[in-house]
mmCIF file of C-alpha atoms in Angstrom:
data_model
loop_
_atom_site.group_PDB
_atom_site.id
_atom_site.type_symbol
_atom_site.label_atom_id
_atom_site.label_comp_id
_atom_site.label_asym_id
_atom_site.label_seq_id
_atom_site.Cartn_x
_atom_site.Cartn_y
_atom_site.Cartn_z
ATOM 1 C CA UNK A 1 126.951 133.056 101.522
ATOM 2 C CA UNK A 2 128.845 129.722 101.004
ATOM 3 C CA UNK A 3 132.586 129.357 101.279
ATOM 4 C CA UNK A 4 134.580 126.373 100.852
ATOM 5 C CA UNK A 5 133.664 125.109 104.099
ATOM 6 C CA UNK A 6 130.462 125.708 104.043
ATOM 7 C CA UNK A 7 129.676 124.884 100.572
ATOM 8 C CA UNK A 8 129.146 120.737 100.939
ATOM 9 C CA UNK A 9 127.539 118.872 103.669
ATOM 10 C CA UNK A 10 129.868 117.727 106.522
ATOM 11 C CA UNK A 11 127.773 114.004 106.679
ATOM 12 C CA UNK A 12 128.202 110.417 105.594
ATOM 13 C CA UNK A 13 125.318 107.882 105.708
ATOM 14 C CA UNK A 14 126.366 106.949 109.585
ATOM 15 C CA UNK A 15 127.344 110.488 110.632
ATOM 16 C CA UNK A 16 124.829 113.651 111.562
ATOM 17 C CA UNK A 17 124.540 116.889 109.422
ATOM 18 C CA UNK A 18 126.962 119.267 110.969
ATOM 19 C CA UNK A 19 126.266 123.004 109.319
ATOM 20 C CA UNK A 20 129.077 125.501 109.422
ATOM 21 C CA UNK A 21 128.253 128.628 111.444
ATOM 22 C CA UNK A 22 128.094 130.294 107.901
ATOM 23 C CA UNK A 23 125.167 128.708 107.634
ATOM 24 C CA UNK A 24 123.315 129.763 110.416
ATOM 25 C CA UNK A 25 124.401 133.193 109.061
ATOM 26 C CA UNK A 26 123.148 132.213 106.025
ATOM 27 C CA UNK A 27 119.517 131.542 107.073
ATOM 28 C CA UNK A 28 118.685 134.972 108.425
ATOM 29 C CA UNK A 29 118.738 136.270 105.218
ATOM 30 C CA UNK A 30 121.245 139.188 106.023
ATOM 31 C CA UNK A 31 120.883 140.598 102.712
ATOM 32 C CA UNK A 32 117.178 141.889 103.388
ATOM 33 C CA UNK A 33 118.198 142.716 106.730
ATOM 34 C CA UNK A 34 120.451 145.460 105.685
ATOM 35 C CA UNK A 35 117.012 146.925 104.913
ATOM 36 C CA UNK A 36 114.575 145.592 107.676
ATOM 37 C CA UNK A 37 117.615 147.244 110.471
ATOM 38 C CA UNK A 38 117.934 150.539 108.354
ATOM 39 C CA UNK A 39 113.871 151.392 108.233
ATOM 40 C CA UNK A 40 113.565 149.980 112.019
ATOM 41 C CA UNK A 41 116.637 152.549 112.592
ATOM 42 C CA UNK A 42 114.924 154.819 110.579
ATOM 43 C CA UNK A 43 111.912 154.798 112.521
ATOM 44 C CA UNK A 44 113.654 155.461 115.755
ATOM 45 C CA UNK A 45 115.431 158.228 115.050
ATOM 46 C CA UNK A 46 112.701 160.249 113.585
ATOM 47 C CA UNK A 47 110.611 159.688 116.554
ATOM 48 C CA UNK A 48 110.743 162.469 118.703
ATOM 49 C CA UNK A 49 111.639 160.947 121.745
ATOM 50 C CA UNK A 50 115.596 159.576 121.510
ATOM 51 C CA UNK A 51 116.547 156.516 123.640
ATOM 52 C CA UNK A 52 119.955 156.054 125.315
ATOM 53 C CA UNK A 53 122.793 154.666 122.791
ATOM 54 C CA UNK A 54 122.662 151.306 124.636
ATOM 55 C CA UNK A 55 118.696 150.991 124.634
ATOM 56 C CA UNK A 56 118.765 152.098 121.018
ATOM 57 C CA UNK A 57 121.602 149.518 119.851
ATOM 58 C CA UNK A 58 119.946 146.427 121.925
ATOM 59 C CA UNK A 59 115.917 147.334 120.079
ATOM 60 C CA UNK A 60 117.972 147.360 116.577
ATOM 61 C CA UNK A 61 119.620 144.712 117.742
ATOM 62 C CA UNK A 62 116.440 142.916 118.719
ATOM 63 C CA UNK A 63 115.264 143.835 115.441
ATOM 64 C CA UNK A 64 117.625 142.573 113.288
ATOM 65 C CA UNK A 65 117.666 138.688 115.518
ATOM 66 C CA UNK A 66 113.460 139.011 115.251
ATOM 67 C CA UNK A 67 114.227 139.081 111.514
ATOM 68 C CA UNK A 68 116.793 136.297 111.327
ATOM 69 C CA UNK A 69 114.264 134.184 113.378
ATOM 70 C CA UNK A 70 111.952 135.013 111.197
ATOM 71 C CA UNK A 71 113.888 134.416 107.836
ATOM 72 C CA UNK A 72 115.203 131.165 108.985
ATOM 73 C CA UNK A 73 111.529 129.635 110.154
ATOM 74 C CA UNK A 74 110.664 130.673 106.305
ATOM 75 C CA UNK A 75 113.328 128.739 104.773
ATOM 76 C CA UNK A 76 112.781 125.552 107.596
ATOM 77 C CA UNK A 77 108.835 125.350 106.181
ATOM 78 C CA UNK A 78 109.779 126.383 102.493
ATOM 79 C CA UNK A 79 113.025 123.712 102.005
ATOM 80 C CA UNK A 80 110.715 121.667 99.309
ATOM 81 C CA UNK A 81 110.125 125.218 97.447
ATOM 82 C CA UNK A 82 113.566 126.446 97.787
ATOM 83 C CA UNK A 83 115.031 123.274 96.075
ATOM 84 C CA UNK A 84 113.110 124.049 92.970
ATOM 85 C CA UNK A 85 113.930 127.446 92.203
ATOM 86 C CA UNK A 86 117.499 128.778 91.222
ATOM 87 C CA UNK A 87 117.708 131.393 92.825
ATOM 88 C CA UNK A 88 117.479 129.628 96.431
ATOM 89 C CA UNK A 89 118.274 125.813 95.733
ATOM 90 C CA UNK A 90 122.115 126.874 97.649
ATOM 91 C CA UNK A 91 120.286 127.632 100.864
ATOM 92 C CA UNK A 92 121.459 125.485 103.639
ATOM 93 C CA UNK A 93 118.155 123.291 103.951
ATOM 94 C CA UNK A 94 117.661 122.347 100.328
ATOM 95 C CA UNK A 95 121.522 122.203 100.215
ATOM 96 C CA UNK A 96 122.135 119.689 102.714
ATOM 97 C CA UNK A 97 124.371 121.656 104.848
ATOM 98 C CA UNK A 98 121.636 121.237 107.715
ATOM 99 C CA UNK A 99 118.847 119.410 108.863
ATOM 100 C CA UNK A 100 115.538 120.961 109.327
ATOM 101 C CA UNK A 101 115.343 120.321 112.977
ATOM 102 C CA UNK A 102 118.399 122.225 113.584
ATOM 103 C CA UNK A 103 116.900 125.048 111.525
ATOM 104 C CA UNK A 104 113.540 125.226 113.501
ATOM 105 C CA UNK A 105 115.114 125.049 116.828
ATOM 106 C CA UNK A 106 117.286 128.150 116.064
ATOM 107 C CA UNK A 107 114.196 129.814 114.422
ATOM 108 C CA UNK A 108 112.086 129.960 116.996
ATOM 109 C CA UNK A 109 115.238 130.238 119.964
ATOM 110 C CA UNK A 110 115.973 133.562 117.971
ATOM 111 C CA UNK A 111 112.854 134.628 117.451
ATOM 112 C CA UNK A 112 111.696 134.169 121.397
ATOM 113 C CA UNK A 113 115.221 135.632 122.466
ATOM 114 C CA UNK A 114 114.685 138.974 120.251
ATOM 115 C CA UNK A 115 110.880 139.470 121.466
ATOM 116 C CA UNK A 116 112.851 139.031 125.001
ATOM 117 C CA UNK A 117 115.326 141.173 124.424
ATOM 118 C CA UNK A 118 113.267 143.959 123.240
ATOM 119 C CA UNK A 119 110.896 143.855 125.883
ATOM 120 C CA UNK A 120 113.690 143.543 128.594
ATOM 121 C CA UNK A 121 115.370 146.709 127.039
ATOM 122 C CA UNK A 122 112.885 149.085 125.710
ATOM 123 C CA UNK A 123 108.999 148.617 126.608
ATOM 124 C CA UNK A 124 106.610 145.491 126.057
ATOM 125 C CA UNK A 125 104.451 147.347 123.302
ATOM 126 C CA UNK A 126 107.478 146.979 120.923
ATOM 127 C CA UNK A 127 108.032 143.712 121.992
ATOM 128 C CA UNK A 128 104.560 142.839 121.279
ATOM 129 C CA UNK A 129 104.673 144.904 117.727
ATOM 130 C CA UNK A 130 107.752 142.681 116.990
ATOM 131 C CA UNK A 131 106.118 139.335 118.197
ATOM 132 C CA UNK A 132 103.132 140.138 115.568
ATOM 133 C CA UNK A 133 105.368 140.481 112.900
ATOM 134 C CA UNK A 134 107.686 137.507 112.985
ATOM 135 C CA UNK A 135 104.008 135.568 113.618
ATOM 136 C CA UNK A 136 102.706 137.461 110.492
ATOM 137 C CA UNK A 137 105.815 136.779 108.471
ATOM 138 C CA UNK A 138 105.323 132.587 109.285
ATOM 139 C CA UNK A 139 101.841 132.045 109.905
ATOM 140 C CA UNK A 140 100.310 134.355 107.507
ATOM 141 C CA UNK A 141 102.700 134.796 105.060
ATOM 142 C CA UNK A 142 104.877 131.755 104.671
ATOM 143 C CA UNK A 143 102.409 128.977 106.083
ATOM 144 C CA UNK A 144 98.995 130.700 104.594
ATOM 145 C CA UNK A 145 98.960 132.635 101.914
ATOM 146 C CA UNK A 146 102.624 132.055 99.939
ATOM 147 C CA UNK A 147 101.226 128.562 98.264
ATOM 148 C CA UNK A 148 97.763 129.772 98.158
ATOM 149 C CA UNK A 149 97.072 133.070 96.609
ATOM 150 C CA UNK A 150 98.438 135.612 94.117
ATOM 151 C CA UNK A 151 97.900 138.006 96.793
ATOM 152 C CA UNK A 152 100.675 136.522 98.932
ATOM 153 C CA UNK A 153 103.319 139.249 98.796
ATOM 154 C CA UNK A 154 100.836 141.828 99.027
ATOM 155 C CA UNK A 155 99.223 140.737 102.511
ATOM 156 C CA UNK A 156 102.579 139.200 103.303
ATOM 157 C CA UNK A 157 104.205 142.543 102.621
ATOM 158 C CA UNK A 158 103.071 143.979 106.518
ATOM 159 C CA UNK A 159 105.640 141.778 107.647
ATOM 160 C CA UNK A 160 108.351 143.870 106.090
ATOM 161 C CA UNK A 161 106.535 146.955 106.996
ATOM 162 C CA UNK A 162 106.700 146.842 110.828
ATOM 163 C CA UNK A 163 109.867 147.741 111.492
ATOM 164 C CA UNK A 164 109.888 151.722 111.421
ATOM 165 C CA UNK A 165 106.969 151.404 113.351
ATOM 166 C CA UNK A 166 108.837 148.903 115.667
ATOM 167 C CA UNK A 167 111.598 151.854 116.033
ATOM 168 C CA UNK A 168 109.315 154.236 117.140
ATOM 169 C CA UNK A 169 107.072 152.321 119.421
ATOM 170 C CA UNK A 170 110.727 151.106 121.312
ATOM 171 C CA UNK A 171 111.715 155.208 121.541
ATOM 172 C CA UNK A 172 108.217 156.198 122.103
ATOM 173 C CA UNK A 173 106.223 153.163 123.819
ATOM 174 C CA UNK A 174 103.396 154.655 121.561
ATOM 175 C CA UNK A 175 102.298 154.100 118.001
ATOM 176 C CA UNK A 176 101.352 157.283 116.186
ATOM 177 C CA UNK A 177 99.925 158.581 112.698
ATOM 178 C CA UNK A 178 103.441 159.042 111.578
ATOM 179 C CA UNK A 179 104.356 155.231 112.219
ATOM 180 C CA UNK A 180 101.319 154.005 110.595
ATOM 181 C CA UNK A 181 102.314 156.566 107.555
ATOM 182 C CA UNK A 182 105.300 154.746 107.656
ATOM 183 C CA UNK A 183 104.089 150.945 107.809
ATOM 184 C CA UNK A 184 101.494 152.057 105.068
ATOM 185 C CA UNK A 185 104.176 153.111 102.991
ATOM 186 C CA UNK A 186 106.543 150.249 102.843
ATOM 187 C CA UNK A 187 103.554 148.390 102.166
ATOM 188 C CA UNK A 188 102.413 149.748 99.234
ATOM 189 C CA UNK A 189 106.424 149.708 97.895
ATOM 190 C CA UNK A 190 106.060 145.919 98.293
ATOM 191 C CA UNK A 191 104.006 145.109 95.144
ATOM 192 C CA UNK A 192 105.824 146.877 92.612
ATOM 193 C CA UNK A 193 109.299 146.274 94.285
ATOM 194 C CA UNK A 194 108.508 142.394 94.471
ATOM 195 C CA UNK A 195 106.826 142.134 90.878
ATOM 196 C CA UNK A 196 109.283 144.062 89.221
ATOM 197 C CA UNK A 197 111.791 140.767 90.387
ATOM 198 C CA UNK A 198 108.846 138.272 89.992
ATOM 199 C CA UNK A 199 108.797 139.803 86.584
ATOM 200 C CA UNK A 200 112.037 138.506 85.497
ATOM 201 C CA UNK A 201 111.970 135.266 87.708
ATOM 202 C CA UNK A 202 108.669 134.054 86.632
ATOM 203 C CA UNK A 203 109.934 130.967 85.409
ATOM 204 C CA UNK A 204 111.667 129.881 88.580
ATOM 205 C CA UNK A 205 108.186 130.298 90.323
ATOM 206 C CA UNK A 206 106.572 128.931 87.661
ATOM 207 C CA UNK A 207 108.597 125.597 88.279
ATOM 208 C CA UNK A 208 108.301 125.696 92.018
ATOM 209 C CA UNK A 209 104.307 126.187 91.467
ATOM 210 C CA UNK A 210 104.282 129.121 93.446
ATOM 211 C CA UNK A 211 101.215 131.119 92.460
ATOM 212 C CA UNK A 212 102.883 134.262 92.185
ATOM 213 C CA UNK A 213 101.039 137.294 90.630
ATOM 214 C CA UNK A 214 103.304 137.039 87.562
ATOM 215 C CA UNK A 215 102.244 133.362 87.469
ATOM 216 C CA UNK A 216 98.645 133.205 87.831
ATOM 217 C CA UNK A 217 97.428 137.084 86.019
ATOM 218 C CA UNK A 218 100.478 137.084 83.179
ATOM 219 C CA UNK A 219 102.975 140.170 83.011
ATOM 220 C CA UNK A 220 100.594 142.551 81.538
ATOM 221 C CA UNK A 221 98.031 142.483 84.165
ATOM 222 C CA UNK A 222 101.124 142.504 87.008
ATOM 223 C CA UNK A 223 102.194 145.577 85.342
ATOM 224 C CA UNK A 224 98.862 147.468 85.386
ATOM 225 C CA UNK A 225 98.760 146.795 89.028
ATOM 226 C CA UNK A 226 102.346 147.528 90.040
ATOM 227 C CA UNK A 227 101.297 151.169 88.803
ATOM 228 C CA UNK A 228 97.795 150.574 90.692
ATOM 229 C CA UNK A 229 100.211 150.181 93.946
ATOM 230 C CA UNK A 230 102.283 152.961 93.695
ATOM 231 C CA UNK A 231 100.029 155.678 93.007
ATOM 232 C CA UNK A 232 98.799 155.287 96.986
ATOM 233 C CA UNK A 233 102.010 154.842 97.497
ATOM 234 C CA UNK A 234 103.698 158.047 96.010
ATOM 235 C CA UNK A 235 100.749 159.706 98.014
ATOM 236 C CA UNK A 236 101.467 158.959 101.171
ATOM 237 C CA UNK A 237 105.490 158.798 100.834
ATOM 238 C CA UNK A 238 104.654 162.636 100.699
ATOM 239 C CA UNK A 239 101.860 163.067 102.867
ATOM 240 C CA UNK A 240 104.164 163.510 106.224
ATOM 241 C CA UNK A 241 105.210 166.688 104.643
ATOM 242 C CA UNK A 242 101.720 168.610 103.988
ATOM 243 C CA UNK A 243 100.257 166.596 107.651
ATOM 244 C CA UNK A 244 103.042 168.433 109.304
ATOM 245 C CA UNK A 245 104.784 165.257 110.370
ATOM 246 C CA UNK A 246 108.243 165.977 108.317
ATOM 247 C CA UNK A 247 110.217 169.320 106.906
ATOM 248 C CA UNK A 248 110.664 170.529 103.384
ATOM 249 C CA UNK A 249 114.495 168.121 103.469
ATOM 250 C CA UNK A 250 111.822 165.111 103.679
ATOM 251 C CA UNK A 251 108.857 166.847 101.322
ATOM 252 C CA UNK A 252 111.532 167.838 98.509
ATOM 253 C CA UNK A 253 113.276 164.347 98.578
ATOM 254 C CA UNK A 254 109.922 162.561 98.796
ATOM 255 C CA UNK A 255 108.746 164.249 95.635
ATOM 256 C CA UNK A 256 111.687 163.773 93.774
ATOM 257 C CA UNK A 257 112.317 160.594 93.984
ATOM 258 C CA UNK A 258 108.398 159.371 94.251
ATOM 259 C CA UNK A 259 108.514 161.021 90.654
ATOM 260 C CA UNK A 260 111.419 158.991 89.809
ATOM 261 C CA UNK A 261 109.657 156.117 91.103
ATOM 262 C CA UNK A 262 106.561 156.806 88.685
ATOM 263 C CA UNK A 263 108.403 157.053 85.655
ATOM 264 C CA UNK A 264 110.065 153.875 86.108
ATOM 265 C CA UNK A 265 106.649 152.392 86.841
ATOM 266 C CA UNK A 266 105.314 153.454 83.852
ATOM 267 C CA UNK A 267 108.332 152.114 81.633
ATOM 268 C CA UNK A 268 107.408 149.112 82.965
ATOM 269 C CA UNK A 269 103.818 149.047 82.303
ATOM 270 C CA UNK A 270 104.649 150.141 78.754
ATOM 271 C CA UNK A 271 106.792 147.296 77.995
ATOM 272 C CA UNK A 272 104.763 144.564 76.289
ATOM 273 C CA UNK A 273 107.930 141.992 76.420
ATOM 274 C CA UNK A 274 107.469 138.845 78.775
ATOM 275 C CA UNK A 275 110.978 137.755 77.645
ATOM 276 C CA UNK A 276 113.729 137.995 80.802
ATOM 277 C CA UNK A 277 116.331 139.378 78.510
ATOM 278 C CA UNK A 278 114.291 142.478 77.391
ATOM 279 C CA UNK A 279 113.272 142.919 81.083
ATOM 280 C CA UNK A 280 115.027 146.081 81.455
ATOM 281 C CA UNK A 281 112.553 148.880 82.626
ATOM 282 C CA UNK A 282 111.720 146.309 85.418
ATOM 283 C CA UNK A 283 115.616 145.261 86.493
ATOM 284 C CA UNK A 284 116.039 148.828 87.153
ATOM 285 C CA UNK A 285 112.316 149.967 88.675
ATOM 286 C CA UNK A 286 113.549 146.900 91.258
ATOM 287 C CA UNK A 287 117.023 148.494 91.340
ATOM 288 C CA UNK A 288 115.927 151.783 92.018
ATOM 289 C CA UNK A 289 112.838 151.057 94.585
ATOM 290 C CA UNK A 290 115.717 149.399 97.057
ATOM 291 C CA UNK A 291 117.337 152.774 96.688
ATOM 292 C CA UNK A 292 114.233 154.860 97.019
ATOM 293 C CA UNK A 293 113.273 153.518 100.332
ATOM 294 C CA UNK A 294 116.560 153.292 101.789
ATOM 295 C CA UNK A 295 117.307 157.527 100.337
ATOM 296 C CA UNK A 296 113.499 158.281 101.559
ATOM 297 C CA UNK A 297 113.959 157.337 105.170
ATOM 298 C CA UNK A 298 117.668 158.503 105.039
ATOM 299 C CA UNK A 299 116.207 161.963 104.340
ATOM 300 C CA UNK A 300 113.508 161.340 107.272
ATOM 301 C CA UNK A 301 115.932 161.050 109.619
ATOM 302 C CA UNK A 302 118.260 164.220 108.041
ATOM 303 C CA UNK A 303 115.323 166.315 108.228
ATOM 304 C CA UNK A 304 114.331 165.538 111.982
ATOM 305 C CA UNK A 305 118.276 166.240 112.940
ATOM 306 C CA UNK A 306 118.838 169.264 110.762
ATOM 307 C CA UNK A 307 118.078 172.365 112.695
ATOM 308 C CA UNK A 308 117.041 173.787 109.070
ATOM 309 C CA UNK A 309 113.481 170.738 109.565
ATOM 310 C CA UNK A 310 113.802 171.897 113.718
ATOM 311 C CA UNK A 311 113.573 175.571 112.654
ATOM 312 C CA UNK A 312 110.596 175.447 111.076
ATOM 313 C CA UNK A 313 108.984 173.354 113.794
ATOM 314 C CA UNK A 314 108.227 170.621 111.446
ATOM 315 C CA UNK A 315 110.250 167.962 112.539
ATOM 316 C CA UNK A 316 109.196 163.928 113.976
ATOM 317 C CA UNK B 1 132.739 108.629 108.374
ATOM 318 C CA UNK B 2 135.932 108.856 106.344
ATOM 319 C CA UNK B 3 139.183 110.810 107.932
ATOM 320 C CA UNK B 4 138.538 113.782 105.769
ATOM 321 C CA UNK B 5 134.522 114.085 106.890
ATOM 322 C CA UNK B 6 135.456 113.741 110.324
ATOM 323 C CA UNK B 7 138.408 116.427 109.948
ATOM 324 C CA UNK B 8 135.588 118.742 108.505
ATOM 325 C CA UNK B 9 133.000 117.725 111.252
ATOM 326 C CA UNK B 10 135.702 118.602 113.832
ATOM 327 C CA UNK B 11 136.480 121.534 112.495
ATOM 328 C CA UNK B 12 132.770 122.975 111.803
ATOM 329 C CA UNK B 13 132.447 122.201 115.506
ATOM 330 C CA UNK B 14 135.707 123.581 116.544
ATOM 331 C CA UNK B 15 133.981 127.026 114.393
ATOM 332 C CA UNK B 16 130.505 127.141 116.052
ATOM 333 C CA UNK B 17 131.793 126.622 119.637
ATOM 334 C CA UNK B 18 134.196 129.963 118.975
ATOM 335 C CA UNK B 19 131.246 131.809 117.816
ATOM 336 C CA UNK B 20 128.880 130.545 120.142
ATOM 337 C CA UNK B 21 131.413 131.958 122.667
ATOM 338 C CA UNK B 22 132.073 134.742 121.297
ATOM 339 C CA UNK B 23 128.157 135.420 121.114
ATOM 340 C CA UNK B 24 127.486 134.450 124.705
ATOM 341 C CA UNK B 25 130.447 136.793 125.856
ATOM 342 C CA UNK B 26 128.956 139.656 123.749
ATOM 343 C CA UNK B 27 125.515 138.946 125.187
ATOM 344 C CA UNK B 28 126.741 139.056 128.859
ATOM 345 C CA UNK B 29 128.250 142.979 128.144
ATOM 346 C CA UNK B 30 125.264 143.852 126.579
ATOM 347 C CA UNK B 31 123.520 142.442 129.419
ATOM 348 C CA UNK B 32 125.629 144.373 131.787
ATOM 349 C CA UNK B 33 125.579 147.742 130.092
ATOM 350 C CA UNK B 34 121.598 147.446 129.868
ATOM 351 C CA UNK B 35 121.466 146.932 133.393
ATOM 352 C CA UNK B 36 124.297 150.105 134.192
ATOM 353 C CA UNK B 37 121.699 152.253 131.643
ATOM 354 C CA UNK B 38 118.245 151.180 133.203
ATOM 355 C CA UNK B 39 119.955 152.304 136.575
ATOM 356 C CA UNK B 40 121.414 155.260 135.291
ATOM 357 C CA UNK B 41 117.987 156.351 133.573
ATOM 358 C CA UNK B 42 115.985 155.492 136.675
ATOM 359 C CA UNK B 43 118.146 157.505 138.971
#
């Protein structure tokens, strides 16, 4: 996300850091939030209550700033971390193009604005759902647990998984056993998804001293418990089908892909390298769990539209 | 600051105060169009 502009700081040693507007862009991380806005989408539409097309725009809108506070108060407390590792040392902060203040007063503006905007809009119970999780995502995540534990994406991983049920509760007001499927299932995907890249980055977290699963157990014990993860979490990506909650469109895409899922896994366990460039089984297990969950909600939402799901009285 | 910082200062500012704008001037229809929907639901 740099262009020319945007690419060097706009400061002498007498003048102030002045960041492009790229670079605001920049810190809400709009790459994940391709995926936070298409699971909280997701999560509305399945519901079986449908707001109004201006309601439904401003929560996904409300969403998607929520997550851009959120992102951008991560990369205001993590500059120091993101400086070390290659992946991240272009950010803005450990960049130059901005100073942290500026960063933490459009974090938290953003983050206050979206709770605000959601409550305003839809009802106070998804406001409050989407307050939790950009507090969750900094406080427990980013300030506790990141530095601390090899657990950290694990625990952390809830963050990511509220915003399905943050769809729902905004077209519902209500939090059912399908949401909490939902939640529970993005946050089993977390572990192997994340490893699987940790895998093949360990020695960028290595140099930042981020305890990092891959860092602190070794590849081979990450491995055993990436499959350890997605057991539960093949199990209930399918359970909405036999509950009742979804149709067969769902249940047959569910299965299909879970299997999919499972066989990558596996590859992945099998593979004794800890060498980057024989990485393979784990480039694509990461590859394909970004598809899985965005194709497994797709076909959530297909299956409570299609009259085929409606006909059989199985759908939301 | 030499000319060619300030040109790029001036410029990065000249940027963020068209987005802001545009921003704030997307907020206000949203705002309005929330407001037309709440009554419209209520009634």
């Amino acid at each position: 996300m740099t262009t020319q502009t945007a690419s060097r700081p706009a400061s002498s040693a007498t003048g102030p850091v002045i960041a492009d507007w790229r670079d605001f862009y920049a810190l809400t991380k709009p790459g994940v939030m391709k995926l936070v806005v298409f699971t909280g989408l997701a999560g509305m539409l399945a519901a079986p209550v449908q707001l109004h097309p201006v309601l439904a725009f401003t929560a996904i809108l409300a969403i998607a700033l929520g997550h851009g506070g959120a992102a951008t108060l991560n990369q205001w407390y993590e500059a120091d971390l993101d400086a070390k590792m290659k992946r991240t040392e272009d950010r803005p902060l450990p960049a130059g193009r901005m100073d942290r203040d500026t960063a933490l007063h459009f974090g938290v503006g953003l983050s206050a604005f979206s709770v605000l905007l959601m409550g305003l809009a839809t009802n106070w119970l998804a406001a409050a759902t989407l307050a939790v999780t950009i507090l969750f995502y900094v406080c427990v995540y980013t300030i506790w647990l990141k530095r601390r534990t090899p657990q950290n994406i694990v625990i952390g991983g809830a963050a990511g998984a509220f915003p399905p049920m943050i769809g729902w509760a905004a077209a519902t007001g209500d939090i059912t056993l399908m949401p909490i499927l939902l939640f529970a299932l993005i946050f089993l995907w977390t572990p192997p998804h994340f490893w699987a890249l940790s895998l093949y980055v360990n020695a960028d977290y290595a140099r930042a001293g981020v305890p990092m699963m891959t860092v602190v157990a070794g590849p081979r014990s990450t491995r055993r418990q990436m499959l350890l993860y997605a057991l539960p979490m093949i199990a209930v990506a399918i359970a909405p089908w036999p509950l009742g909650l979804a149709g067969p469109i769902y249940g047959v895409t569910a299965t299909l892909l879970s299997a999919g899922f499972l066989l990558l896994t596996i590859a992945v366990v099998r593979n004794p390298s800890a060498k980057p460039a024989r990485m393979v089984p784990e480039k694509r297990l990461f590859l394909f769990s970004i598809f899985y969950l965005f194709a497994l909600f797709g076909a959530l939402v297909i299956d409570a539209w299609v009259p085929v799901g409606q006909a059989m009285g199985v759908s939301g | 600051m030499t000319p060619e910082e300030e040109k790029t200062v001036r410029k990065r500012q000249r940027s963020r105060a068209i987005v802001t704008g545009l921003i704030l001037g997307g907020l206000a229809l949203l705002f309005y169009l929330i407001t037309l929907t709440k009554l419209m639901v209520a009634s």
